[in-house]
């Protein structure tokens, strides 16, 4: 099956205020960090980054940033009815690569 993808820069941009800040970015800066998963889900939907029922392929290295992204996507999965898939590529360039691969496998 083919997947349609529109890069974020080609999508409709959110309206900006006179300072060049989107309403979403302004709200996000004033909300507590503890609400990050809910803010992430709202941003995906309101900014048009991921539509309901989308197939999402998360590329997870095992590092902090990609693991955090995976947790946020997993939190958003039910609300946005996402089909979430995880991909890890083991480059075998460092001794810890095999451990990272196993870690990502357990997360997935």
mmCIF file of C-alpha atoms in Angstrom:
data_model
loop_
_atom_site.group_PDB
_atom_site.id
_atom_site.type_symbol
_atom_site.label_atom_id
_atom_site.label_comp_id
_atom_site.label_asym_id
_atom_site.label_seq_id
_atom_site.Cartn_x
_atom_site.Cartn_y
_atom_site.Cartn_z
ATOM 1 C CA UNK A 1 0.000 0.000 0.000
ATOM 2 C CA UNK A 2 1.284 3.458 -0.747
ATOM 3 C CA UNK A 3 1.524 6.163 1.884
ATOM 4 C CA UNK A 4 0.827 9.799 1.127
ATOM 5 C CA UNK A 5 3.078 12.288 2.870
ATOM 6 C CA UNK A 6 2.965 16.044 2.708
ATOM 7 C CA UNK A 7 6.039 17.601 4.306
ATOM 8 C CA UNK A 8 5.226 20.157 7.008
ATOM 9 C CA UNK A 9 6.679 23.018 4.937
ATOM 10 C CA UNK A 10 4.195 22.260 2.118
ATOM 11 C CA UNK A 11 1.152 22.233 4.392
ATOM 12 C CA UNK A 12 -1.032 25.176 5.337
ATOM 13 C CA UNK A 13 0.897 27.259 7.834
ATOM 14 C CA UNK A 14 -0.890 28.294 11.037
ATOM 15 C CA UNK A 15 -1.781 31.980 11.327
ATOM 16 C CA UNK A 16 0.818 34.113 13.109
ATOM 17 C CA UNK A 17 0.330 37.122 15.345
ATOM 18 C CA UNK A 18 2.142 40.420 14.719
ATOM 19 C CA UNK A 19 5.280 39.014 16.395
ATOM 20 C CA UNK A 20 5.308 36.022 14.034
ATOM 21 C CA UNK A 21 4.213 33.524 16.722
ATOM 22 C CA UNK A 22 1.479 30.934 16.135
ATOM 23 C CA UNK A 23 -1.331 30.710 18.687
ATOM 24 C CA UNK A 24 -0.296 27.109 19.405
ATOM 25 C CA UNK A 25 3.310 28.088 20.156
ATOM 26 C CA UNK A 26 2.130 30.817 22.486
ATOM 27 C CA UNK A 27 -0.186 28.423 24.371
ATOM 28 C CA UNK A 28 2.541 25.781 24.568
ATOM 29 C CA UNK A 29 4.954 28.202 26.188
ATOM 30 C CA UNK A 30 2.553 28.934 29.054
ATOM 31 C CA UNK A 31 1.320 25.401 29.820
ATOM 32 C CA UNK A 32 3.007 23.267 32.517
ATOM 33 C CA UNK A 33 5.613 20.754 31.394
ATOM 34 C CA UNK A 34 3.717 17.955 33.169
ATOM 35 C CA UNK A 35 1.047 18.293 30.482
ATOM 36 C CA UNK A 36 3.546 17.639 27.663
ATOM 37 C CA UNK A 37 1.883 14.444 26.311
ATOM 38 C CA UNK A 38 -1.498 16.179 25.984
ATOM 39 C CA UNK A 39 0.141 19.285 24.460
ATOM 40 C CA UNK A 40 2.003 17.069 21.983
ATOM 41 C CA UNK A 41 -1.222 15.340 20.905
ATOM 42 C CA UNK A 42 -3.013 18.679 20.455
ATOM 43 C CA UNK A 43 -0.076 20.063 18.458
ATOM 44 C CA UNK A 44 -0.015 17.074 16.116
ATOM 45 C CA UNK A 45 -3.668 17.620 15.337
ATOM 46 C CA UNK A 46 -3.961 21.407 15.408
ATOM 47 C CA UNK A 47 -0.841 22.012 13.313
ATOM 48 C CA UNK A 48 -1.934 19.373 10.790
ATOM 49 C CA UNK A 49 1.222 17.316 11.286
ATOM 50 C CA UNK A 50 -0.559 13.966 11.656
ATOM 51 C CA UNK A 51 -4.148 13.256 10.675
ATOM 52 C CA UNK A 52 -6.537 10.896 12.436
ATOM 53 C CA UNK A 53 -5.905 7.293 11.467
ATOM 54 C CA UNK A 54 -2.477 8.066 10.006
ATOM 55 C CA UNK A 55 0.249 5.467 9.736
ATOM 56 C CA UNK A 56 3.272 6.762 11.655
ATOM 57 C CA UNK A 57 6.741 5.245 11.350
ATOM 58 C CA UNK A 58 8.946 6.299 14.272
ATOM 59 C CA UNK A 59 12.663 5.909 13.656
ATOM 60 C CA UNK A 60 14.104 5.159 17.094
ATOM 61 C CA UNK A 61 17.843 5.055 17.724
ATOM 62 C CA UNK A 62 17.593 4.278 21.422
ATOM 63 C CA UNK A 63 18.830 7.735 22.401
ATOM 64 C CA UNK A 64 16.920 10.016 24.736
ATOM 65 C CA UNK A 65 15.325 12.184 22.055
ATOM 66 C CA UNK A 66 13.941 9.369 19.913
ATOM 67 C CA UNK A 67 12.749 7.406 22.979
ATOM 68 C CA UNK A 68 10.954 10.537 24.241
ATOM 69 C CA UNK A 69 9.362 10.972 20.816
ATOM 70 C CA UNK A 70 8.226 7.339 20.843
ATOM 71 C CA UNK A 71 6.624 7.766 24.280
ATOM 72 C CA UNK A 72 4.805 10.900 23.104
ATOM 73 C CA UNK A 73 3.584 9.174 19.951
ATOM 74 C CA UNK A 74 2.426 6.179 21.988
ATOM 75 C CA UNK A 75 0.467 8.551 24.236
ATOM 76 C CA UNK A 76 -1.147 10.136 21.148
ATOM 77 C CA UNK A 77 -1.934 6.813 19.471
ATOM 78 C CA UNK A 78 -5.413 6.241 20.919
ATOM 79 C CA UNK A 79 -6.589 9.857 20.735
ATOM 80 C CA UNK A 80 -5.584 10.201 17.073
ATOM 81 C CA UNK A 81 -6.243 6.556 16.124
ATOM 82 C CA UNK A 82 -2.675 6.228 14.850
ATOM 83 C CA UNK A 83 -1.104 3.093 13.501
ATOM 84 C CA UNK A 84 2.296 3.402 15.153
ATOM 85 C CA UNK A 85 5.268 1.416 13.848
ATOM 86 C CA UNK A 86 8.848 1.514 15.122
ATOM 87 C CA UNK A 87 11.985 1.150 13.018
ATOM 88 C CA UNK A 88 15.514 0.796 14.366
ATOM 89 C CA UNK A 89 18.614 0.383 12.219
ATOM 90 C CA UNK A 90 21.672 -1.094 13.890
ATOM 91 C CA UNK A 91 24.715 0.384 12.151
ATOM 92 C CA UNK A 92 27.028 -1.820 14.267
ATOM 93 C CA UNK A 93 29.497 1.053 14.540
ATOM 94 C CA UNK A 94 29.850 1.054 18.338
ATOM 95 C CA UNK A 95 29.970 -1.685 20.979
ATOM 96 C CA UNK A 96 26.677 -0.528 22.531
ATOM 97 C CA UNK A 97 24.722 -0.738 19.240
ATOM 98 C CA UNK A 98 23.471 -4.265 19.994
ATOM 99 C CA UNK A 99 22.262 -3.177 23.438
ATOM 100 C CA UNK A 100 20.418 -0.215 21.912
ATOM 101 C CA UNK A 101 18.786 -2.499 19.353
ATOM 102 C CA UNK A 102 17.548 -4.822 22.106
ATOM 103 C CA UNK A 103 16.307 -1.846 24.146
ATOM 104 C CA UNK A 104 14.320 -0.434 21.229
ATOM 105 C CA UNK A 105 12.911 -3.903 20.554
ATOM 106 C CA UNK A 106 11.595 -4.084 24.116
ATOM 107 C CA UNK A 107 10.079 -0.594 23.809
ATOM 108 C CA UNK A 108 8.343 -1.424 20.560
#
